[in-house]
Tab-separated table of C-alpha atoms in Angstrom:
chain	number	residue	atom	x	y	z
A	1459	MET	CA	-23.183	-2.568	-18.888
A	1460	LYS	CA	-24.181	-2.445	-15.236
A	1461	VAL	CA	-21.190	-2.707	-12.897
A	1462	ALA	CA	-21.568	-3.544	-9.214
A	1463	LEU	CA	-18.736	-2.558	-6.900
A	1464	VAL	CA	-18.878	-4.699	-3.792
A	1465	ASP	CA	-18.464	-2.676	-0.590
A	1466	TYR	CA	-18.171	-5.064	2.328
A	1467	GLY	CA	-17.287	-2.503	4.952
A	1468	VAL	CA	-13.539	-2.973	4.998
A	1469	GLY	CA	-11.110	-2.223	2.244
A	1470	ASN	CA	-10.125	0.532	-0.120
A	1471	ILE	CA	-13.486	1.151	-1.744
A	1472	PHE	CA	-12.805	4.859	-2.280
A	1473	SER	CA	-9.709	4.227	-4.411
A	1474	VAL	CA	-11.525	1.784	-6.666
A	1475	GLU	CA	-14.537	4.092	-6.994
A	1476	HIS	CA	-12.360	6.940	-8.124
A	1477	ALA	CA	-10.453	4.782	-10.560
A	1478	LEU	CA	-13.821	3.847	-12.135
A	1479	LYS	CA	-14.893	7.507	-12.149
A	1480	PHE	CA	-11.638	8.490	-13.793
A	1481	LEU	CA	-12.299	5.887	-16.494
A	1482	GLY	CA	-15.810	7.271	-16.963
A	1483	LEU	CA	-17.443	3.994	-15.946
A	1484	ASP	CA	-20.792	3.930	-14.158
A	1485	TYR	CA	-21.197	1.591	-11.226
A	1486	SER	CA	-23.516	0.823	-8.339
A	1487	LEU	CA	-22.141	0.382	-4.883
A	1488	ASP	CA	-23.353	-2.887	-3.412
A	1489	GLN	CA	-23.806	-3.135	0.336
A	1490	ASP	CA	-26.288	-5.984	0.750
A	1491	GLY	CA	-26.068	-8.141	-2.359
A	1492	SER	CA	-28.935	-6.513	-4.252
A	1493	ALA	CA	-26.805	-4.490	-6.682
A	1494	ILE	CA	-24.730	-7.603	-7.422
A	1495	LEU	CA	-27.849	-9.480	-8.522
A	1496	ASN	CA	-28.802	-6.634	-10.860
A	1497	ALA	CA	-25.366	-6.260	-12.431
A	1498	ASP	CA	-23.711	-7.542	-15.600
A	1499	LEU	CA	-20.251	-7.341	-14.058
A	1500	ALA	CA	-19.118	-7.315	-10.434
A	1501	ILE	CA	-15.887	-6.070	-8.874
A	1502	VAL	CA	-14.737	-7.220	-5.442
A	1503	PRO	CA	-11.917	-4.984	-4.194
A	1504	GLY	CA	-9.983	-5.521	-0.978
A	1505	VAL	CA	-7.537	-4.347	1.601
A	1506	ALA	CA	-8.172	-6.496	4.671
A	1507	SER	CA	-7.315	-9.863	6.115
A	1508	PHE	CA	-8.892	-12.922	4.468
A	1509	GLY	CA	-11.051	-13.791	7.487
A	1510	THR	CA	-12.345	-10.268	7.980
A	1511	GLY	CA	-13.215	-10.014	4.315
A	1512	MET	CA	-15.121	-13.313	4.179
A	1513	VAL	CA	-17.020	-12.691	7.415
A	1514	ASN	CA	-18.137	-9.291	6.136
A	1515	LEU	CA	-19.212	-10.678	2.751
A	1516	GLN	CA	-21.352	-13.215	4.571
A	1517	LYS	CA	-22.816	-10.767	7.064
A	1518	ARG	CA	-23.980	-8.473	4.288
A	1519	HIS	CA	-25.449	-11.334	2.190
A	1520	GLN	CA	-22.917	-10.550	-0.499
A	1521	ALA	CA	-21.301	-13.994	-0.442
A	1522	ASP	CA	-24.641	-15.586	-1.404
A	1523	ALA	CA	-25.286	-12.924	-4.029
A	1524	LEU	CA	-21.844	-13.535	-5.513
A	1525	ARG	CA	-22.537	-17.288	-5.630
A	1526	GLU	CA	-25.728	-16.646	-7.558
A	1527	PHE	CA	-23.952	-14.134	-9.801
A	1528	HIS	CA	-21.141	-16.612	-10.467
A	1529	SER	CA	-23.593	-19.403	-11.296
A	1530	ARG	CA	-25.002	-17.166	-14.053
A	1531	GLY	CA	-21.523	-17.094	-15.588
A	1532	LEU	CA	-21.271	-13.305	-15.483
A	1533	PRO	CA	-17.861	-11.610	-15.335
A	1534	LEU	CA	-16.504	-11.235	-11.829
A	1535	ILE	CA	-13.289	-9.328	-11.115
A	1536	GLY	CA	-11.470	-9.652	-7.796
A	1537	LEU	CA	-8.747	-7.221	-6.770
A	1538	CYS	CA	-6.088	-8.205	-4.219
A	1539	LEU	CA	-8.012	-9.727	-1.286
A	1540	GLY	CA	-11.071	-9.712	-3.546
A	1541	ALA	CA	-9.160	-12.070	-5.842
A	1542	GLN	CA	-7.842	-14.260	-3.018
A	1543	MET	CA	-11.366	-14.785	-1.708
A	1544	LEU	CA	-12.350	-16.386	-5.037
A	1545	LEU	CA	-10.210	-19.370	-4.033
A	1546	GLU	CA	-11.087	-22.138	-1.600
A	1547	THR	CA	-8.894	-21.525	1.441
A	1548	SER	CA	-6.166	-19.332	2.875
A	1549	THR	CA	-3.574	-19.948	5.566
A	1550	GLU	CA	-4.209	-16.366	6.721
A	1551	SER	CA	-7.560	-17.489	8.156
A	1552	ALA	CA	-7.500	-21.277	8.261
A	1553	SER	CA	-10.933	-21.684	9.866
A	1554	ILE	CA	-12.781	-19.444	7.399
A	1555	PRO	CA	-13.128	-20.778	3.845
A	1556	GLY	CA	-13.173	-18.574	0.765
A	1557	LEU	CA	-15.859	-18.377	-1.907
A	1558	GLY	CA	-14.301	-21.376	-3.642
A	1559	PHE	CA	-15.237	-20.330	-7.186
A	1560	ILE	CA	-11.882	-21.553	-8.310
A	1561	LYS	CA	-9.910	-24.518	-7.045
A	1562	GLY	CA	-6.808	-23.640	-5.106
A	1563	HIS	CA	-5.299	-22.305	-1.922
A	1564	VAL	CA	-3.808	-19.008	-0.727
A	1565	SER	CA	-0.564	-19.443	1.207
A	1566	LEU	CA	2.128	-17.305	2.806
A	1567	LEU	CA	4.916	-16.157	0.494
A	1568	ASP	CA	8.075	-18.143	1.177
A	1569	THR	CA	9.980	-16.076	3.739
A	1570	SER	CA	13.202	-17.892	2.857
A	1571	LEU	CA	12.943	-16.731	-0.762
A	1572	CYS	CA	11.709	-13.148	-0.498
A	1573	GLN	CA	10.760	-10.289	1.770
A	1574	VAL	CA	7.333	-10.705	3.360
A	1575	PRO	CA	5.158	-8.793	2.849
A	1576	GLN	CA	5.973	-7.727	-0.656
A	1577	GLN	CA	5.354	-3.996	-0.873
A	1578	GLY	CA	5.830	-1.905	-3.963
A	1579	TRP	CA	6.193	-2.123	-7.696
A	1580	SER	CA	6.937	-5.304	-9.570
A	1581	ARG	CA	7.129	-6.177	-13.205
A	1582	LEU	CA	4.275	-8.207	-14.583
A	1583	LEU	CA	5.246	-11.285	-16.586
A	1584	ALA	CA	2.407	-11.959	-19.012
A	1585	LYS	CA	3.929	-12.385	-22.459
A	1586	HIS	CA	2.257	-15.747	-22.975
A	1587	VAL	CA	-1.156	-14.748	-21.609
A	1588	PRO	CA	-3.953	-14.110	-24.088
A	1589	PHE	CA	-5.807	-10.749	-23.878
A	1590	PHE	CA	-3.315	-9.285	-21.368
A	1591	SER	CA	0.069	-9.755	-23.075
A	1592	GLU	CA	0.263	-6.001	-23.778
A	1593	PHE	CA	0.908	-5.500	-20.054
A	1594	ASP	CA	3.953	-7.756	-20.033
A	1595	GLN	CA	7.004	-6.091	-18.394
A	1596	GLN	CA	4.955	-3.203	-17.016
A	1597	TYR	CA	5.201	-2.251	-13.354
A	1598	PHE	CA	2.215	-2.678	-11.055
A	1599	TYR	CA	1.742	-2.030	-7.356
A	1600	PHE	CA	1.672	-5.106	-5.125
A	1601	SER	CA	1.075	-5.212	-1.383
A	1602	HIS	CA	0.623	-8.706	-0.018
A	1603	SER	CA	1.939	-11.415	2.272
A	1604	TYR	CA	-0.056	-14.293	0.777
A	1605	LYS	CA	0.033	-15.693	-2.727
A	1606	MET	CA	-2.700	-17.286	-4.785
A	1607	LEU	CA	-2.196	-20.837	-6.016
A	1608	PRO	CA	-5.124	-21.419	-8.371
A	1609	LYS	CA	-5.195	-24.802	-10.080
A	1610	LEU	CA	-4.985	-23.462	-13.613
A	1611	SER	CA	-2.706	-23.806	-16.601
A	1612	SER	CA	0.123	-21.282	-16.842
A	1613	SER	CA	-1.402	-19.699	-19.947
A	1614	ASN	CA	-4.226	-18.472	-17.709
A	1615	MET	CA	-1.881	-16.683	-15.333
A	1616	GLY	CA	0.432	-13.700	-15.256
A	1617	THR	CA	3.166	-13.778	-12.616
A	1618	ALA	CA	5.531	-11.584	-10.649
A	1619	GLN	CA	9.001	-12.645	-9.618
A	1620	TYR	CA	10.275	-11.756	-6.120
A	1621	GLY	CA	13.844	-13.002	-5.998
A	1622	MET	CA	13.459	-16.786	-6.205
A	1623	GLU	CA	9.766	-16.656	-5.316
A	1624	THR	CA	7.101	-16.605	-8.010
A	1625	ALA	CA	3.639	-15.238	-7.271
A	1626	THR	CA	0.448	-15.254	-9.308
A	1627	ALA	CA	-0.110	-11.648	-10.403
A	1628	PHE	CA	-3.462	-12.369	-12.028
A	1629	PHE	CA	-5.446	-15.320	-13.300
A	1630	PHE	CA	-8.520	-15.727	-15.416
A	1631	SER	CA	-10.748	-18.686	-15.912
A	1632	ASP	CA	-14.197	-18.743	-17.478
A	1633	ASN	CA	-16.001	-15.751	-15.962
A	1634	LEU	CA	-13.413	-14.985	-13.267
A	1635	LEU	CA	-10.497	-12.568	-13.269
A	1636	GLY	CA	-8.445	-12.411	-10.088
A	1637	VAL	CA	-5.815	-9.698	-9.799
A	1638	GLN	CA	-3.275	-9.780	-6.970
A	1639	PHE	CA	-1.889	-6.310	-7.567
A	1640	HIS	CA	-3.794	-3.036	-7.248
A	1641	PRO	CA	-4.568	-1.702	-10.737
A	1642	GLU	CA	-6.413	1.204	-9.098
A	1643	ARG	CA	-3.140	2.250	-7.416
A	1644	SER	CA	-0.742	1.398	-10.239
A	1645	GLY	CA	-0.657	4.730	-12.043
A	1646	PRO	CA	-1.768	5.218	-15.676
A	1647	ILE	CA	-0.871	1.665	-16.714
A	1648	GLY	CA	-2.944	0.270	-13.853
A	1649	LEU	CA	-5.973	2.273	-14.936
A	1650	LYS	CA	-5.468	0.953	-18.444
A	1651	PHE	CA	-5.402	-2.610	-17.144
A	1652	LEU	CA	-8.594	-2.041	-15.183
A	1653	GLU	CA	-10.295	-0.469	-18.188
A	1654	LYS	CA	-9.326	-3.373	-20.391
A	1655	ALA	CA	-10.419	-5.924	-17.788
A	1656	ILE	CA	-13.868	-4.326	-17.595
A	1657	ASN	CA	-14.447	-3.336	-21.198
A	1658	SER	CA	-13.216	-6.595	-22.666
A	1659	ALA	CA	-14.974	-8.805	-20.135
A	1660	SER	CA	-17.058	-10.295	-22.936
A	1661	ILE	CA	-13.823	-11.417	-24.599
A	1662	TRP	CA	-11.924	-12.963	-21.692
A	1663	THR	CA	-14.958	-14.672	-20.164
B	1388	MET	CA	10.501	-5.097	-6.218
B	1389	THR	CA	11.797	-1.757	-7.306
B	1390	PHE	CA	13.350	0.823	-5.027
B	1391	ARG	CA	10.618	3.324	-4.210
B	1392	VAL	CA	10.968	7.083	-4.446
B	1393	ILE	CA	8.354	8.378	-2.031
B	1394	ALA	CA	7.086	11.916	-1.530
B	1395	ARG	CA	6.760	12.700	2.140
B	1396	LEU	CA	4.150	15.348	2.909
B	1397	ASP	CA	3.968	16.601	6.470
B	1398	VAL	CA	0.620	18.266	6.848
B	1399	LYS	CA	-1.038	20.494	9.341
B	1400	PRO	CA	-4.375	20.337	7.574
B	1401	PRO	CA	-5.131	22.005	5.265
B	1402	ASN	CA	-1.503	23.004	4.728
B	1403	LEU	CA	1.639	21.246	3.619
B	1404	VAL	CA	4.392	22.192	6.083
B	1405	LYS	CA	8.091	21.554	6.487
B	1406	GLY	CA	10.444	21.940	9.411
B	1407	VAL	CA	13.885	20.990	10.666
B	1408	HIS	CA	14.242	18.071	13.093
B	1409	LEU	CA	10.410	17.968	12.934
B	1410	GLU	CA	10.292	21.506	14.408
B	1411	GLY	CA	10.030	25.120	13.211
B	1412	LEU	CA	7.311	24.441	10.696
B	1413	ARG	CA	6.766	26.562	7.622
B	1414	LYS	CA	3.754	26.491	5.344
B	1415	VAL	CA	4.660	25.237	1.891
B	1416	GLY	CA	1.331	25.097	0.065
B	1417	ASP	CA	-1.675	22.930	-0.733
B	1418	PRO	CA	-0.705	19.269	-0.208
B	1419	THR	CA	-3.088	17.995	-2.886
B	1420	ASP	CA	-1.386	20.168	-5.512
B	1421	PHE	CA	1.995	18.816	-4.506
B	1422	ALA	CA	0.785	15.212	-4.439
B	1423	LYS	CA	-0.735	15.606	-7.912
B	1424	LYS	CA	2.465	17.153	-9.239
B	1425	TYR	CA	4.572	14.306	-7.860
B	1426	TYR	CA	2.159	11.757	-9.296
B	1427	MET	CA	2.521	13.298	-12.746
B	1428	GLN	CA	6.307	13.174	-12.309
B	1429	GLY	CA	6.223	9.445	-11.605
B	1430	ILE	CA	6.430	9.272	-7.830
B	1431	ASP	CA	6.007	5.714	-6.511
B	1432	GLU	CA	4.062	6.517	-3.387
B	1433	ILE	CA	2.739	9.365	-1.256
B	1434	SER	CA	3.404	9.404	2.479
B	1435	TYR	CA	1.193	11.767	4.468
B	1436	GLN	CA	1.865	12.575	8.085
B	1437	ASP	CA	-0.627	14.645	10.030
B	1438	ILE	CA	1.889	16.198	12.379
B	1439	VAL	CA	-0.575	17.717	14.822
B	1440	ALA	CA	-3.084	14.879	15.003
B	1441	SER	CA	-1.482	13.100	17.944
B	1442	LEU	CA	-1.118	16.343	19.824
B	1443	TYR	CA	-4.733	17.416	19.623
B	1444	ASN	CA	-6.070	13.893	19.288
B	1445	ARG	CA	-8.054	14.652	16.181
B	1446	ASN	CA	-8.251	13.137	12.756
B	1447	SER	CA	-8.943	15.854	10.227
B	1448	ILE	CA	-6.722	14.312	7.600
B	1449	LYS	CA	-9.419	12.066	6.145
B	1450	GLU	CA	-10.776	14.760	3.844
B	1451	LEU	CA	-7.304	15.539	2.641
B	1452	VAL	CA	-6.626	11.885	1.829
B	1453	SER	CA	-9.889	11.648	-0.115
B	1454	ALA	CA	-9.164	14.850	-2.028
B	1455	THR	CA	-5.763	13.404	-2.947
B	1456	ALA	CA	-6.813	9.851	-3.801
B	1457	GLN	CA	-9.387	11.102	-6.310
B	1458	ASN	CA	-6.740	11.825	-8.892
B	1459	VAL	CA	-3.527	10.371	-7.537
B	1460	PHE	CA	-3.454	6.689	-8.495
B	1461	VAL	CA	-0.427	5.499	-6.558
B	1462	PRO	CA	-0.401	4.169	-2.991
B	1463	ILE	CA	-0.915	6.587	-0.136
B	1464	THR	CA	0.345	5.902	3.364
B	1465	VAL	CA	-1.159	7.963	6.161
B	1466	GLY	CA	0.079	8.507	9.687
B	1467	GLY	CA	-0.685	10.786	12.594
B	1468	GLY	CA	-3.123	10.299	15.412
B	1469	ILE	CA	-4.349	6.831	14.483
B	1470	GLY	CA	-5.300	5.335	17.812
B	1471	ASP	CA	-7.633	2.424	17.059
B	1472	THR	CA	-8.751	0.047	14.328
B	1473	LEU	CA	-11.854	2.096	13.563
B	1474	SER	CA	-9.915	5.225	12.643
B	1475	ALA	CA	-7.487	3.102	10.621
B	1476	MET	CA	-10.352	1.478	8.701
B	1477	GLU	CA	-11.908	4.874	8.063
B	1478	LEU	CA	-8.659	6.133	6.583
B	1479	ILE	CA	-8.383	3.098	4.288
B	1480	ARG	CA	-11.996	3.640	3.219
B	1481	SER	CA	-11.166	7.300	2.555
B	1482	GLY	CA	-8.414	6.466	0.084
B	1483	ALA	CA	-5.382	5.463	2.141
B	1484	ASP	CA	-3.658	2.194	1.254
B	1485	LYS	CA	-1.597	1.834	4.398
B	1486	VAL	CA	-1.677	3.390	7.830
B	1487	SER	CA	1.408	4.309	9.814
B	1488	ILE	CA	1.298	3.966	13.587
B	1489	ASN	CA	3.822	5.248	16.099
B	1490	THR	CA	2.541	6.841	19.318
B	1491	ALA	CA	-0.461	4.551	19.769
B	1492	ALA	CA	1.716	1.475	19.237
B	1493	ILE	CA	4.283	2.558	21.810
B	1494	LYS	CA	1.489	3.124	24.334
B	1495	ASN	CA	-0.235	-0.147	23.466
B	1496	PRO	CA	1.688	-2.506	21.162
B	1497	HIS	CA	-1.312	-4.829	20.891
B	1498	ILE	CA	-2.938	-2.323	18.551
B	1499	LEU	CA	-0.497	-3.518	15.890
B	1500	ARG	CA	-1.867	-7.051	16.105
B	1501	GLU	CA	-5.457	-5.825	16.105
B	1502	LEU	CA	-4.788	-3.756	13.015
B	1503	ALA	CA	-3.023	-6.637	11.257
B	1504	ASN	CA	-5.946	-8.949	12.065
B	1505	VAL	CA	-8.435	-6.592	10.456
B	1506	LEU	CA	-6.480	-4.905	7.661
B	1507	GLY	CA	-3.844	-7.540	6.981
B	1508	SER	CA	-0.279	-6.782	8.033
B	1509	GLN	CA	0.575	-5.451	4.538
B	1510	ALA	CA	-1.508	-2.349	5.337
B	1511	VAL	CA	0.103	-1.703	8.716
B	1512	THR	CA	3.230	0.441	8.778
B	1513	LEU	CA	5.180	0.940	11.969
B	1514	GLY	CA	6.409	4.504	12.235
B	1515	ILE	CA	9.635	4.889	14.176
B	1516	GLU	CA	10.968	8.319	15.090
B	1517	ALA	CA	14.548	7.703	16.142
B	1518	LYS	CA	16.778	10.114	17.990
B	1519	ARG	CA	20.419	9.403	18.620
B	1520	GLY	CA	21.447	9.122	22.261
B	1521	LYS	CA	24.920	8.300	23.504
B	1522	GLY	CA	27.184	6.493	21.053
B	1523	ASN	CA	25.213	4.327	18.699
B	1524	ASP	CA	22.092	4.116	20.821
B	1525	TYR	CA	18.852	5.389	19.361
B	1526	PHE	CA	15.680	6.112	21.250
B	1527	ALA	CA	12.126	5.913	19.933
B	1528	MET	CA	10.237	9.192	20.181
B	1529	MET	CA	6.485	9.818	20.196
B	1530	ASP	CA	4.066	12.541	19.130
B	1531	ASN	CA	6.037	13.552	16.083
B	1532	GLY	CA	9.330	13.800	17.933
B	1533	ARG	CA	7.957	15.828	20.818
B	1534	GLU	CA	7.876	13.136	23.502
B	1535	HIS	CA	10.749	10.989	24.686
B	1536	THR	CA	10.421	7.342	25.609
B	1537	ASN	CA	13.043	5.192	27.269
B	1538	LYS	CA	12.709	2.566	24.554
B	1539	LEU	CA	15.747	1.737	22.479
B	1540	VAL	CA	14.790	1.574	18.798
B	1541	THR	CA	16.353	-1.863	18.461
B	1542	GLU	CA	14.391	-3.297	21.391
B	1543	TRP	CA	11.140	-1.645	20.380
B	1544	LEU	CA	11.492	-2.844	16.826
B	1545	SER	CA	12.162	-6.440	17.824
B	1546	GLU	CA	9.039	-6.355	19.955
B	1547	ALA	CA	6.859	-4.597	17.384
B	1548	VAL	CA	7.606	-6.812	14.386
B	1549	GLU	CA	6.349	-9.790	16.380
B	1550	TYR	CA	2.910	-8.179	16.342
B	1551	GLY	CA	2.837	-8.285	12.562
B	1552	VAL	CA	3.782	-5.034	10.884
B	1553	GLY	CA	4.082	-4.888	7.110
B	1554	GLU	CA	6.533	-2.059	6.731
B	1555	ILE	CA	8.726	0.249	8.781
B	1556	LEU	CA	8.806	3.975	8.173
B	1557	LEU	CA	12.051	4.931	9.836
B	1558	THR	CA	12.528	8.628	10.557
B	1559	SER	CA	15.872	9.923	11.695
B	1560	ILE	CA	14.981	13.011	13.705
B	1561	ASP	CA	18.644	14.013	13.757
B	1562	ALA	CA	18.807	13.966	9.949
B	1563	GLU	CA	15.341	15.366	9.260
B	1564	GLY	CA	15.408	18.761	7.541
B	1565	THR	CA	19.195	18.890	7.323
B	1566	ASN	CA	19.686	17.776	3.686
B	1567	SER	CA	22.850	16.038	4.846
B	1568	GLY	CA	21.810	12.444	4.253
B	1569	PHE	CA	20.178	9.727	6.318
B	1570	ASP	CA	21.701	8.343	9.528
B	1571	LEU	CA	23.212	5.243	7.980
B	1572	GLU	CA	24.206	3.650	11.279
B	1573	LEU	CA	20.559	3.772	12.327
B	1574	LEU	CA	19.491	2.160	9.067
B	1575	ARG	CA	22.106	-0.592	9.431
B	1576	GLN	CA	20.921	-1.402	12.951
B	1577	VAL	CA	17.287	-1.624	11.899
B	1578	ARG	CA	18.056	-3.538	8.687
B	1579	SER	CA	19.967	-6.189	10.607
B	1580	LEU	CA	16.988	-6.844	12.882
B	1581	THR	CA	14.184	-7.459	10.426
B	1582	ASN	CA	13.276	-8.683	6.980
B	1583	VAL	CA	10.279	-6.320	6.761
B	1584	PRO	CA	10.595	-3.542	4.129
B	1585	ILE	CA	12.115	-0.331	5.511
B	1586	ILE	CA	11.434	3.160	4.212
B	1587	ALA	CA	14.038	5.709	5.274
B	1588	HIS	CA	12.868	9.234	5.998
B	1589	GLY	CA	14.913	12.308	6.776
B	1590	GLY	CA	17.896	14.182	5.426
B	1591	CYS	CA	17.680	13.575	1.688
B	1592	GLY	CA	19.555	16.413	-0.018
B	1593	THR	CA	21.241	14.782	-3.007
B	1594	VAL	CA	20.790	11.757	-5.258
B	1595	ASN	CA	23.834	10.293	-3.553
B	1596	HIS	CA	21.893	10.176	-0.292
B	1597	VAL	CA	19.285	8.051	-2.056
B	1598	LEU	CA	21.947	5.655	-3.322
B	1599	GLU	CA	23.370	5.339	0.204
B	1600	VAL	CA	20.109	4.105	1.721
B	1601	ALA	CA	19.428	1.854	-1.272
B	1602	ASP	CA	22.881	0.291	-0.799
B	1603	ILE	CA	22.119	-0.610	2.806
B	1604	GLY	CA	18.885	-2.291	1.823
B	1605	ALA	CA	16.156	0.269	2.379
B	1606	SER	CA	13.133	-0.370	0.138
B	1607	GLY	CA	12.527	3.308	-0.410
B	1608	TYR	CA	13.357	6.846	0.613
B	1609	ALA	CA	10.646	9.257	1.698
B	1610	ILE	CA	11.729	12.703	0.562
B	1611	ALA	CA	10.146	15.966	1.642
B	1612	GLY	CA	11.974	19.318	1.418
B	1613	SER	CA	14.218	18.436	-1.500
B	1614	LEU	CA	11.149	17.654	-3.607
B	1615	HIS	CA	8.992	20.490	-2.280
B	1616	TYR	CA	11.674	23.099	-2.987
B	1617	ASP	CA	12.670	21.546	-6.340
B	1618	ARG	CA	16.193	20.701	-5.279
B	1619	LEU	CA	15.669	17.197	-6.634
B	1620	GLY	CA	13.413	15.837	-9.336
B	1621	VAL	CA	11.736	12.426	-9.290
B	1622	GLU	CA	13.030	11.547	-12.729
B	1623	ASP	CA	16.619	12.550	-11.915
B	1624	ILE	CA	16.598	10.419	-8.784
B	1625	LYS	CA	15.300	7.418	-10.716
B	1626	ASP	CA	17.857	7.900	-13.485
B	1627	CYS	CA	20.671	7.846	-10.940
B	1628	LEU	CA	19.280	4.756	-9.255
B	1629	THR	CA	19.053	2.991	-12.618
B	1630	THR	CA	22.612	3.947	-13.516
B	1631	ALA	CA	23.786	2.608	-10.155
B	1632	GLY	CA	22.103	-0.722	-10.903
B	1633	PHE	CA	18.940	-0.430	-8.807
B	1634	GLU	CA	15.640	-1.373	-10.364
B	1635	VAL	CA	13.079	1.426	-10.396
B	1636	ARG	CA	9.602	1.727	-11.820
B	1637	ASN	CA	9.738	3.614	-15.091
């Protein structure tokens, strides 16, 4: 399987690369869309603001490549901002739309219900979610101010609970898997999640 | 969110160092070895501070961060000498998850907004080095506690959070290296001013000191000497937190 890791100039590319190396997975670093178009699976990581991320994806022709890749129905994994950008819009950058591969919006966590940003380890709630239920109750590392609101059924989503606030921890739909937390920074269990997400892509897509 | 037990590694690349009140530094060893050890023990985060970077205006810590992030798969926060968005982005690309800014922000607070615009505020940590003045007044220090400012911590903090910081790394210079616990009055003052997560740093000598900062609402405690010299173990700290009713990552 050919994996493309999308490097759009900002973000924590190094951490994701080394997580893949640790797992013994080969990948090509994409910087202009060409590796995406040659891949069987693409990973979009991210530590940046929504607007910065989208502008960079466009500048490097990666947004177009991802659109083409998505239209082929191939597995596409987004991590943190990489997941948020799969949705249509975000209040973080109101004037810059996302990739819009999945219907839904990204909005600020409710400051009256929880601390914003959320930083640290939270328990994943995924008992009811096919393919990923083994990760239910495990702790993963989250670092975000905005939450994903994909228009999907709850059986396609794992969540995290921050006080009275509920956030989407990951979602999957057809060929897309969007992960709000950072599996590449979530210790051994995070690496296991990433490995499963990649190796079982043919199952969850 | 769980309470975070964080390993604080002051570095003078390539060495891990430790002092008292941020002074009188001793070499402790290779920081990557220590970071790896803490990762294996279940540490929740690594906090690197390049303690000479501001002074000499250099940024040699990048290689160290990369060497660490290759086999330490928990978040790494890096501070010391970060003066612009480019150097912050380079650190994130080198394996850091968050950058901590103190001196540059005091000199030009707008850098906090610039960083938040590019990296997202969740990746921007405000470092505060607080030194007690008269009574319950605390002053913000710069350049790893070497330079005074006339800014009260409370005023500076109120200003800085408006620029969009995602976390506060609060160092008590008075407590640092003493093993006698954090300055709880300082923590109370800062806690009452903001809803942003606060990491306490300085003075951790016993598990009780960890419980004290957790009680006041800190999101984590960054611990240096007590971990480096094996006075405390990560697992023991987490066990005590659990017993006291705080949620920790197991």
